[in-house]
Amino acid sequence: MRTLRVVGLHEDGKSIVCEDPARRERFLLPADERLRAAARGDITRLGQIEIELESQMRPREIQARIRAGESVEQVANSAGVPMQRVERFAYPVLLERSRTAELAQSAHPVRADGPDVQTLSEVVAYAFGVRGQDYSQVTWDAWKGDDGRWVVGLRWQAGRSDNQAHWAFSPGAHGGTVTALDEDAEALLDPESYRAPRPVSAEAEQPTLDSVVGGAAVFEVPEPDESDTRELPRVPAEDPPPRQPAPPPRPKSRRKHTAVPAWEDVLLGVRSQRG
């Protein structure tokens, strides 16, 4: 890299004339905003000018998009510049978002009868305990919505599903207030109404409409293969059930006949009665 010395201002008034002392070659250097920033030692302004020249997205627009919830990677891909050049402008905004998320956790949820005594983080932590979920694995974030108000978001994973809840955050005295913006946020503010999902057993499969016709299950029977000449095994005939033994003959009942006395006894008896 050769060292040049400044000769003076060009006749057009927009360029600086520089000269190589060794070779006596002269060069023109545009007297633009980058040269002025370099002369002042303003590195931040130099980075802004570099992004403005390489992309149509200005630093203010980058910060506005970061403040609206976009990530550094999303903005860099949209602007067509390396992530390192976006991070220098996104860093202060990311700190602002992180600080706002911390403040929102200390805010009080708004209920029908007014702000709750407990903070948002206390209510949500209790709700996770009721559900049997790990509160330490959640992620808090904050950004500005289209209406200019701060929105605080909570992300967590339950099983294979990713869940999100959002509240509108209004900074103020005693931590400010938060208002639920969706059903998941309302459910977290009312832990007692939570109902655990019923587990579905994989072994007990319920019949569907396609497998049931008229209330009876339909089973597909394979058609016989004509090329199969094997003899089917014979099913042995079942033995007839054993005969029950005939009941024993019922004994005949014997009736007692009245004994008939002889005529002598009758005659004597008559005589004795008469005498």
PDB file of C-alpha atoms in Angstrom:
ATOM      1  CA  MET A   1       0.000   0.000   0.000  1.00  0.00           C
ATOM      2  CA  ARG A   2       1.487   3.316  -1.092  1.00  0.00           C
ATOM      3  CA  THR A   3       1.377   6.516   0.932  1.00  0.00           C
ATOM      4  CA  LEU A   4      -0.109   9.596  -0.724  1.00  0.00           C
ATOM      5  CA  ARG A   5       0.115  13.227   0.262  1.00  0.00           C
ATOM      6  CA  VAL A   6      -2.585  15.832  -0.195  1.00  0.00           C
ATOM      7  CA  VAL A   7      -1.748  18.421  -2.841  1.00  0.00           C
ATOM      8  CA  GLY A   8      -4.897  20.489  -2.700  1.00  0.00           C
ATOM      9  CA  LEU A   9      -8.454  20.893  -3.882  1.00  0.00           C
ATOM     10  CA  HIS A  10      -9.305  20.115  -7.457  1.00  0.00           C
ATOM     11  CA  GLU A  11     -10.652  22.835  -9.702  1.00  0.00           C
ATOM     12  CA  ASP A  12     -14.109  21.235  -9.662  1.00  0.00           C
ATOM     13  CA  GLY A  13     -14.273  21.806  -5.914  1.00  0.00           C
ATOM     14  CA  LYS A  14     -15.506  18.214  -5.263  1.00  0.00           C
ATOM     15  CA  SER A  15     -12.249  16.237  -5.205  1.00  0.00           C
ATOM     16  CA  ILE A  16      -8.951  16.230  -3.351  1.00  0.00           C
ATOM     17  CA  VAL A  17      -5.706  16.015  -5.347  1.00  0.00           C
ATOM     18  CA  CYS A  18      -3.231  13.512  -3.889  1.00  0.00           C
ATOM     19  CA  GLU A  19       0.285  12.664  -5.083  1.00  0.00           C
ATOM     20  CA  ASP A  20       2.674   9.734  -4.753  1.00  0.00           C
ATOM     21  CA  PRO A  21       5.953  11.302  -3.594  1.00  0.00           C
ATOM     22  CA  ALA A  22       8.051   8.457  -5.016  1.00  0.00           C
ATOM     23  CA  ARG A  23       6.591   8.245  -8.509  1.00  0.00           C
ATOM     24  CA  ARG A  24       5.132  11.734  -8.770  1.00  0.00           C
ATOM     25  CA  GLU A  25       1.784  10.259  -9.760  1.00  0.00           C
ATOM     26  CA  ARG A  26      -1.320  12.209  -8.887  1.00  0.00           C
ATOM     27  CA  PHE A  27      -4.730  10.888  -7.856  1.00  0.00           C
ATOM     28  CA  LEU A  28      -8.190  12.341  -7.325  1.00  0.00           C
ATOM     29  CA  LEU A  29     -10.045  11.480  -4.115  1.00  0.00           C
ATOM     30  CA  PRO A  30     -13.756  12.401  -3.966  1.00  0.00           C
ATOM     31  CA  ALA A  31     -14.513  14.729  -1.065  1.00  0.00           C
ATOM     32  CA  ASP A  32     -17.675  12.864  -0.051  1.00  0.00           C
ATOM     33  CA  GLU A  33     -19.292  11.932   3.263  1.00  0.00           C
ATOM     34  CA  ARG A  34     -17.011   8.950   3.769  1.00  0.00           C
ATOM     35  CA  LEU A  35     -13.902  11.132   3.532  1.00  0.00           C
ATOM     36  CA  ARG A  36     -15.344  13.591   6.033  1.00  0.00           C
ATOM     37  CA  ALA A  37     -16.247  10.763   8.469  1.00  0.00           C
ATOM     38  CA  ALA A  38     -12.764   9.271   8.092  1.00  0.00           C
ATOM     39  CA  ALA A  39     -11.159  12.648   8.735  1.00  0.00           C
ATOM     40  CA  ARG A  40     -13.223  12.977  11.937  1.00  0.00           C
ATOM     41  CA  GLY A  41     -12.484   9.401  13.004  1.00  0.00           C
ATOM     42  CA  ASP A  42     -16.218   8.590  13.106  1.00  0.00           C
ATOM     43  CA  ILE A  43     -16.144   4.807  12.652  1.00  0.00           C
ATOM     44  CA  THR A  44     -19.878   4.406  13.312  1.00  0.00           C
ATOM     45  CA  ARG A  45     -20.744   6.834  10.561  1.00  0.00           C
ATOM     46  CA  LEU A  46     -18.391   5.032   8.198  1.00  0.00           C
ATOM     47  CA  GLY A  47     -20.246   1.767   8.856  1.00  0.00           C
ATOM     48  CA  GLN A  48     -23.590   3.426   8.236  1.00  0.00           C
ATOM     49  CA  ILE A  49     -22.392   4.878   4.946  1.00  0.00           C
ATOM     50  CA  GLU A  50     -21.030   1.492   3.879  1.00  0.00           C
ATOM     51  CA  ILE A  51     -24.389  -0.180   4.478  1.00  0.00           C
ATOM     52  CA  GLU A  52     -26.215   2.622   2.704  1.00  0.00           C
ATOM     53  CA  LEU A  53     -23.990   2.187  -0.343  1.00  0.00           C
ATOM     54  CA  GLU A  54     -24.288  -1.605  -0.445  1.00  0.00           C
ATOM     55  CA  SER A  55     -27.979  -1.771   0.367  1.00  0.00           C
ATOM     56  CA  GLN A  56     -31.051   0.368   0.010  1.00  0.00           C
ATOM     57  CA  MET A  57     -31.924  -0.291   3.692  1.00  0.00           C
ATOM     58  CA  ARG A  58     -30.817   2.504   5.993  1.00  0.00           C
ATOM     59  CA  PRO A  59     -29.616   1.942   9.586  1.00  0.00           C
ATOM     60  CA  ARG A  60     -32.810   3.456  10.993  1.00  0.00           C
ATOM     61  CA  GLU A  61     -34.862   0.995   8.991  1.00  0.00           C
ATOM     62  CA  ILE A  62     -32.687  -1.863  10.232  1.00  0.00           C
ATOM     63  CA  GLN A  63     -33.236  -0.825  13.843  1.00  0.00           C
ATOM     64  CA  ALA A  64     -36.953  -0.356  13.258  1.00  0.00           C
ATOM     65  CA  ARG A  65     -37.285  -3.876  11.896  1.00  0.00           C
ATOM     66  CA  ILE A  66     -35.254  -5.328  14.764  1.00  0.00           C
ATOM     67  CA  ARG A  67     -37.434  -3.433  17.251  1.00  0.00           C
ATOM     68  CA  ALA A  68     -40.526  -4.865  15.519  1.00  0.00           C
ATOM     69  CA  GLY A  69     -39.406  -8.411  16.328  1.00  0.00           C
ATOM     70  CA  GLU A  70     -37.226  -9.511  13.414  1.00  0.00           C
ATOM     71  CA  SER A  71     -33.912 -11.236  14.005  1.00  0.00           C
ATOM     72  CA  VAL A  72     -30.493 -10.114  12.800  1.00  0.00           C
ATOM     73  CA  GLU A  73     -30.400 -12.975  10.321  1.00  0.00           C
ATOM     74  CA  GLN A  74     -33.772 -12.034   8.838  1.00  0.00           C
ATOM     75  CA  VAL A  75     -32.777  -8.398   8.370  1.00  0.00           C
ATOM     76  CA  ALA A  76     -29.379  -9.326   6.901  1.00  0.00           C
ATOM     77  CA  ASN A  77     -30.964 -11.670   4.378  1.00  0.00           C
ATOM     78  CA  SER A  78     -33.522  -9.037   3.441  1.00  0.00           C
ATOM     79  CA  ALA A  79     -30.901  -6.298   3.039  1.00  0.00           C
ATOM     80  CA  GLY A  80     -28.422  -8.543   1.263  1.00  0.00           C
ATOM     81  CA  VAL A  81     -25.528  -7.676   3.583  1.00  0.00           C
ATOM     82  CA  PRO A  82     -23.419  -9.767   5.990  1.00  0.00           C
ATOM     83  CA  MET A  83     -24.804 -10.283   9.483  1.00  0.00           C
ATOM     84  CA  GLN A  84     -21.779  -8.577  11.061  1.00  0.00           C
ATOM     85  CA  ARG A  85     -22.734  -5.262   9.456  1.00  0.00           C
ATOM     86  CA  VAL A  86     -26.298  -5.510  10.773  1.00  0.00           C
ATOM     87  CA  GLU A  87     -25.291  -6.531  14.298  1.00  0.00           C
ATOM     88  CA  ARG A  88     -23.580  -3.205  15.011  1.00  0.00           C
ATOM     89  CA  PHE A  89     -26.919  -1.406  14.589  1.00  0.00           C
ATOM     90  CA  ALA A  90     -29.088  -4.201  15.989  1.00  0.00           C
ATOM     91  CA  TYR A  91     -27.142  -4.614  19.239  1.00  0.00           C
ATOM     92  CA  PRO A  92     -28.592  -1.610  21.151  1.00  0.00           C
ATOM     93  CA  VAL A  93     -32.112  -2.502  19.997  1.00  0.00           C
ATOM     94  CA  LEU A  94     -31.694  -6.121  21.103  1.00  0.00           C
ATOM     95  CA  LEU A  95     -30.641  -4.869  24.541  1.00  0.00           C
ATOM     96  CA  GLU A  96     -33.778  -2.721  24.637  1.00  0.00           C
ATOM     97  CA  ARG A  97     -35.974  -5.708  23.786  1.00  0.00           C
ATOM     98  CA  SER A  98     -34.312  -7.890  26.423  1.00  0.00           C
ATOM     99  CA  ARG A  99     -34.707  -5.232  29.103  1.00  0.00           C
ATOM    100  CA  THR A 100     -38.375  -4.713  28.222  1.00  0.00           C
ATOM    101  CA  ALA A 101     -39.031  -8.468  28.485  1.00  0.00           C
ATOM    102  CA  GLU A 102     -37.549  -8.451  32.000  1.00  0.00           C
ATOM    103  CA  LEU A 103     -39.709  -5.509  33.037  1.00  0.00           C
ATOM    104  CA  ALA A 104     -42.847  -7.137  31.635  1.00  0.00           C
ATOM    105  CA  GLN A 105     -42.329 -10.205  33.827  1.00  0.00           C
ATOM    106  CA  SER A 106     -42.652  -7.928  36.866  1.00  0.00           C
ATOM    107  CA  ALA A 107     -45.887  -6.387  35.565  1.00  0.00           C
ATOM    108  CA  HIS A 108     -49.316  -7.307  36.967  1.00  0.00           C
ATOM    109  CA  PRO A 109     -51.914  -9.118  34.829  1.00  0.00           C
ATOM    110  CA  VAL A 110     -55.151  -7.187  34.325  1.00  0.00           C
ATOM    111  CA  ARG A 111     -58.246  -9.101  35.452  1.00  0.00           C
ATOM    112  CA  ALA A 112     -61.952  -8.294  35.549  1.00  0.00           C
ATOM    113  CA  ASP A 113     -61.667  -6.689  38.997  1.00  0.00           C
ATOM    114  CA  GLY A 114     -58.377  -4.895  38.310  1.00  0.00           C
ATOM    115  CA  PRO A 115     -54.652  -5.675  38.297  1.00  0.00           C
ATOM    116  CA  ASP A 116     -53.567  -8.863  40.034  1.00  0.00           C
ATOM    117  CA  VAL A 117     -51.452  -8.697  43.175  1.00  0.00           C
ATOM    118  CA  GLN A 118     -49.041 -11.274  41.763  1.00  0.00           C
ATOM    119  CA  THR A 119     -46.683 -10.546  38.895  1.00  0.00           C
ATOM    120  CA  LEU A 120     -46.838 -12.115  35.454  1.00  0.00           C
ATOM    121  CA  SER A 121     -43.836 -14.358  36.085  1.00  0.00           C
ATOM    122  CA  GLU A 122     -45.328 -15.625  39.368  1.00  0.00           C
ATOM    123  CA  VAL A 123     -48.676 -16.482  37.778  1.00  0.00           C
ATOM    124  CA  VAL A 124     -47.070 -18.193  34.785  1.00  0.00           C
ATOM    125  CA  ALA A 125     -44.648 -20.157  36.980  1.00  0.00           C
ATOM    126  CA  TYR A 126     -47.588 -21.431  39.059  1.00  0.00           C
ATOM    127  CA  ALA A 127     -49.480 -22.388  35.888  1.00  0.00           C
ATOM    128  CA  PHE A 128     -46.513 -24.422  34.667  1.00  0.00           C
ATOM    129  CA  GLY A 129     -46.371 -26.170  38.027  1.00  0.00           C
ATOM    130  CA  VAL A 130     -50.048 -27.115  37.755  1.00  0.00           C
ATOM    131  CA  ARG A 131     -49.422 -28.518  34.280  1.00  0.00           C
ATOM    132  CA  GLY A 132     -46.332 -30.411  35.376  1.00  0.00           C
ATOM    133  CA  GLN A 133     -44.109 -28.544  32.898  1.00  0.00           C
ATOM    134  CA  ASP A 134     -40.616 -27.114  33.345  1.00  0.00           C
ATOM    135  CA  TYR A 135     -40.792 -23.329  33.712  1.00  0.00           C
ATOM    136  CA  SER A 136     -36.999 -22.964  33.524  1.00  0.00           C
ATOM    137  CA  GLN A 137     -37.030 -23.887  29.820  1.00  0.00           C
ATOM    138  CA  VAL A 138     -39.261 -21.006  28.648  1.00  0.00           C
ATOM    139  CA  THR A 139     -38.042 -18.072  26.537  1.00  0.00           C
ATOM    140  CA  TRP A 140     -39.195 -14.481  27.049  1.00  0.00           C
ATOM    141  CA  ASP A 141     -38.981 -11.775  24.384  1.00  0.00           C
ATOM    142  CA  ALA A 142     -40.457  -8.356  23.665  1.00  0.00           C
ATOM    143  CA  TRP A 143     -40.982  -6.191  20.600  1.00  0.00           C
ATOM    144  CA  LYS A 144     -43.104  -3.296  19.418  1.00  0.00           C
ATOM    145  CA  GLY A 145     -46.334  -4.013  17.596  1.00  0.00           C
ATOM    146  CA  ASP A 146     -47.876  -2.147  14.687  1.00  0.00           C
ATOM    147  CA  ASP A 147     -49.680   0.186  17.101  1.00  0.00           C
ATOM    148  CA  GLY A 148     -46.407   1.173  18.798  1.00  0.00           C
ATOM    149  CA  ARG A 149     -47.177  -0.708  22.030  1.00  0.00           C
ATOM    150  CA  TRP A 150     -44.810  -3.245  23.516  1.00  0.00           C
ATOM    151  CA  VAL A 151     -45.744  -6.909  23.160  1.00  0.00           C
ATOM    152  CA  VAL A 152     -44.178  -9.499  25.462  1.00  0.00           C
ATOM    153  CA  GLY A 153     -44.031 -13.057  24.176  1.00  0.00           C
ATOM    154  CA  LEU A 154     -43.460 -16.402  25.865  1.00  0.00           C
ATOM    155  CA  ARG A 155     -42.320 -19.514  24.016  1.00  0.00           C
ATOM    156  CA  TRP A 156     -42.111 -23.052  25.379  1.00  0.00           C
ATOM    157  CA  GLN A 157     -42.194 -26.611  24.150  1.00  0.00           C
ATOM    158  CA  ALA A 158     -44.609 -29.250  25.414  1.00  0.00           C
ATOM    159  CA  GLY A 159     -43.867 -32.641  23.948  1.00  0.00           C
ATOM    160  CA  ARG A 160     -43.481 -32.136  20.207  1.00  0.00           C
ATOM    161  CA  SER A 161     -45.481 -28.913  19.986  1.00  0.00           C
ATOM    162  CA  ASP A 162     -44.132 -25.360  20.133  1.00  0.00           C
ATOM    163  CA  ASN A 163     -46.398 -23.014  22.070  1.00  0.00           C
ATOM    164  CA  GLN A 164     -46.563 -19.222  22.262  1.00  0.00           C
ATOM    165  CA  ALA A 165     -48.442 -16.731  24.412  1.00  0.00           C
ATOM    166  CA  HIS A 166     -48.557 -12.951  24.029  1.00  0.00           C
ATOM    167  CA  TRP A 167     -49.487 -10.034  26.276  1.00  0.00           C
ATOM    168  CA  ALA A 168     -49.675  -6.276  25.697  1.00  0.00           C
ATOM    169  CA  PHE A 169     -47.275  -4.562  28.096  1.00  0.00           C
ATOM    170  CA  SER A 170     -47.967  -1.087  29.450  1.00  0.00           C
ATOM    171  CA  PRO A 171     -45.046   0.210  31.548  1.00  0.00           C
ATOM    172  CA  GLY A 172     -46.025   2.192  34.603  1.00  0.00           C
ATOM    173  CA  ALA A 173     -45.852   2.496  38.355  1.00  0.00           C
ATOM    174  CA  HIS A 174     -45.367  -0.670  40.429  1.00  0.00           C
ATOM    175  CA  GLY A 175     -44.169  -2.593  37.362  1.00  0.00           C
ATOM    176  CA  GLY A 176     -46.952  -1.728  34.929  1.00  0.00           C
ATOM    177  CA  THR A 177     -49.670  -4.043  33.629  1.00  0.00           C
ATOM    178  CA  VAL A 178     -50.052  -6.774  31.004  1.00  0.00           C
ATOM    179  CA  THR A 179     -53.179  -7.817  29.096  1.00  0.00           C
ATOM    180  CA  ALA A 180     -53.624 -11.190  27.393  1.00  0.00           C
ATOM    181  CA  LEU A 181     -53.733 -11.082  23.590  1.00  0.00           C
ATOM    182  CA  ASP A 182     -54.553 -14.722  22.782  1.00  0.00           C
ATOM    183  CA  GLU A 183     -56.142 -17.855  24.260  1.00  0.00           C
ATOM    184  CA  ASP A 184     -52.847 -19.366  25.423  1.00  0.00           C
ATOM    185  CA  ALA A 185     -52.057 -16.213  27.376  1.00  0.00           C
ATOM    186  CA  GLU A 186     -55.516 -16.252  28.991  1.00  0.00           C
ATOM    187  CA  ALA A 187     -55.130 -19.935  29.905  1.00  0.00           C
ATOM    188  CA  LEU A 188     -51.827 -19.262  31.661  1.00  0.00           C
ATOM    189  CA  LEU A 189     -53.473 -16.508  33.706  1.00  0.00           C
ATOM    190  CA  ASP A 190     -56.171 -18.971  34.862  1.00  0.00           C
ATOM    191  CA  PRO A 191     -54.268 -22.114  35.929  1.00  0.00           C
ATOM    192  CA  GLU A 192     -57.258 -23.650  37.739  1.00  0.00           C
ATOM    193  CA  SER A 193     -59.160 -24.050  34.457  1.00  0.00           C
ATOM    194  CA  TYR A 194     -56.441 -26.207  32.909  1.00  0.00           C
ATOM    195  CA  ARG A 195     -57.443 -29.737  31.964  1.00  0.00           C
ATOM    196  CA  ALA A 196     -54.765 -32.254  31.138  1.00  0.00           C
ATOM    197  CA  PRO A 197     -55.260 -33.972  27.757  1.00  0.00           C
ATOM    198  CA  ARG A 198     -56.460 -37.566  27.941  1.00  0.00           C
ATOM    199  CA  PRO A 199     -53.763 -40.026  26.852  1.00  0.00           C
ATOM    200  CA  VAL A 200     -54.644 -42.081  23.802  1.00  0.00           C
ATOM    201  CA  SER A 201     -53.514 -45.703  23.948  1.00  0.00           C
ATOM    202  CA  ALA A 202     -51.944 -46.966  20.758  1.00  0.00           C
ATOM    203  CA  GLU A 203     -53.015 -50.537  21.494  1.00  0.00           C
ATOM    204  CA  ALA A 204     -56.737 -49.847  21.830  1.00  0.00           C
ATOM    205  CA  GLU A 205     -57.659 -48.562  18.387  1.00  0.00           C
ATOM    206  CA  GLN A 206     -61.184 -47.353  17.920  1.00  0.00           C
ATOM    207  CA  PRO A 207     -63.074 -48.623  14.833  1.00  0.00           C
ATOM    208  CA  THR A 208     -63.678 -46.065  12.111  1.00  0.00           C
ATOM    209  CA  LEU A 209     -66.637 -45.576   9.808  1.00  0.00           C
ATOM    210  CA  ASP A 210     -64.704 -47.250   7.009  1.00  0.00           C
ATOM    211  CA  SER A 211     -64.234 -50.427   9.040  1.00  0.00           C
ATOM    212  CA  VAL A 212     -67.754 -50.667  10.455  1.00  0.00           C
ATOM    213  CA  VAL A 213     -70.911 -51.162   8.390  1.00  0.00           C
ATOM    214  CA  GLY A 214     -74.257 -51.370  10.103  1.00  0.00           C
ATOM    215  CA  GLY A 215     -72.642 -51.705  13.503  1.00  0.00           C
ATOM    216  CA  ALA A 216     -70.648 -54.842  12.569  1.00  0.00           C
ATOM    217  CA  ALA A 217     -66.929 -54.944  11.879  1.00  0.00           C
ATOM    218  CA  VAL A 218     -65.890 -55.834   8.327  1.00  0.00           C
ATOM    219  CA  PHE A 219     -63.019 -58.280   7.864  1.00  0.00           C
ATOM    220  CA  GLU A 220     -61.388 -58.965   4.518  1.00  0.00           C
ATOM    221  CA  VAL A 221     -61.222 -62.674   3.644  1.00  0.00           C
ATOM    222  CA  PRO A 222     -58.419 -63.587   1.207  1.00  0.00           C
ATOM    223  CA  GLU A 223     -59.522 -65.267  -2.009  1.00  0.00           C
ATOM    224  CA  PRO A 224     -58.420 -68.926  -2.456  1.00  0.00           C
ATOM    225  CA  ASP A 225     -55.378 -69.556  -4.626  1.00  0.00           C
ATOM    226  CA  GLU A 226     -56.313 -71.947  -7.468  1.00  0.00           C
ATOM    227  CA  SER A 227     -52.670 -72.929  -8.032  1.00  0.00           C
ATOM    228  CA  ASP A 228     -52.405 -74.298  -4.515  1.00  0.00           C
ATOM    229  CA  THR A 229     -53.143 -78.065  -4.756  1.00  0.00           C
ATOM    230  CA  ARG A 230     -52.355 -78.941  -1.208  1.00  0.00           C
ATOM    231  CA  GLU A 231     -55.043 -80.890   0.581  1.00  0.00           C
ATOM    232  CA  LEU A 232     -56.629 -79.062   3.380  1.00  0.00           C
ATOM    233  CA  PRO A 233     -56.329 -80.790   6.737  1.00  0.00           C
ATOM    234  CA  ARG A 234     -59.423 -82.601   7.838  1.00  0.00           C
ATOM    235  CA  VAL A 235     -61.063 -81.435  10.917  1.00  0.00           C
ATOM    236  CA  PRO A 236     -61.878 -84.415  13.158  1.00  0.00           C
ATOM    237  CA  ALA A 237     -65.534 -84.837  13.895  1.00  0.00           C
ATOM    238  CA  GLU A 238     -66.525 -84.001  17.343  1.00  0.00           C
ATOM    239  CA  ASP A 239     -67.609 -86.901  19.553  1.00  0.00           C
ATOM    240  CA  PRO A 240     -71.312 -86.897  20.359  1.00  0.00           C
ATOM    241  CA  PRO A 241     -72.058 -85.864  23.865  1.00  0.00           C
ATOM    242  CA  PRO A 242     -72.447 -88.806  26.280  1.00  0.00           C
ATOM    243  CA  ARG A 243     -75.974 -89.908  26.974  1.00  0.00           C
ATOM    244  CA  GLN A 244     -77.358 -89.137  30.311  1.00  0.00           C
ATOM    245  CA  PRO A 245     -78.294 -92.287  32.313  1.00  0.00           C
ATOM    246  CA  ALA A 246     -81.994 -92.955  32.516  1.00  0.00           C
ATOM    247  CA  PRO A 247     -83.496 -92.055  35.843  1.00  0.00           C
ATOM    248  CA  PRO A 248     -84.364 -95.042  38.085  1.00  0.00           C
ATOM    249  CA  PRO A 249     -88.020 -96.206  38.002  1.00  0.00           C
ATOM    250  CA  ARG A 250     -90.197 -94.462  40.433  1.00  0.00           C
ATOM    251  CA  PRO A 251     -91.341 -96.831  43.203  1.00  0.00           C
ATOM    252  CA  LYS A 252     -95.019 -97.560  43.245  1.00  0.00           C
ATOM    253  CA  SER A 253     -96.842 -96.250  46.222  1.00  0.00           C
ATOM    254  CA  ARG A 254     -98.531 -98.871  48.394  1.00  0.00           C
ATOM    255  CA  ARG A 255    -101.930 -97.968  49.642  1.00  0.00           C
ATOM    256  CA  LYS A 256    -103.077 -99.360  52.985  1.00  0.00           C
ATOM    257  CA  HIS A 257    -106.318-101.384  52.647  1.00  0.00           C
ATOM    258  CA  THR A 258    -108.680-101.584  55.591  1.00  0.00           C
ATOM    259  CA  ALA A 259    -108.746-105.086  57.048  1.00  0.00           C
ATOM    260  CA  VAL A 260    -112.207-106.792  56.739  1.00  0.00           C
ATOM    261  CA  PRO A 261    -113.103-108.772  59.902  1.00  0.00           C
ATOM    262  CA  ALA A 262    -114.447-112.257  59.637  1.00  0.00           C
ATOM    263  CA  TRP A 263    -118.180-112.830  60.024  1.00  0.00           C
ATOM    264  CA  GLU A 264    -117.679-114.536  63.355  1.00  0.00           C
ATOM    265  CA  ASP A 265    -116.014-111.436  64.735  1.00  0.00           C
ATOM    266  CA  VAL A 266    -118.758-109.330  63.388  1.00  0.00           C
ATOM    267  CA  LEU A 267    -121.394-111.620  64.833  1.00  0.00           C
ATOM    268  CA  LEU A 268    -119.751-111.779  68.214  1.00  0.00           C
ATOM    269  CA  GLY A 269    -119.250-108.084  68.250  1.00  0.00           C
ATOM    270  CA  VAL A 270    -122.862-107.533  67.466  1.00  0.00           C
ATOM    271  CA  ARG A 271    -123.886-109.894  70.147  1.00  0.00           C
ATOM    272  CA  SER A 272    -121.667-108.322  72.697  1.00  0.00           C
ATOM    273  CA  GLN A 273    -123.066-104.909  71.838  1.00  0.00           C
ATOM    274  CA  ARG A 274    -126.598-106.165  72.177  1.00  0.00           C
ATOM    275  CA  GLY A 275    -125.965-108.008  75.490  1.00  0.00           C
TER     276      GLY A 275
END
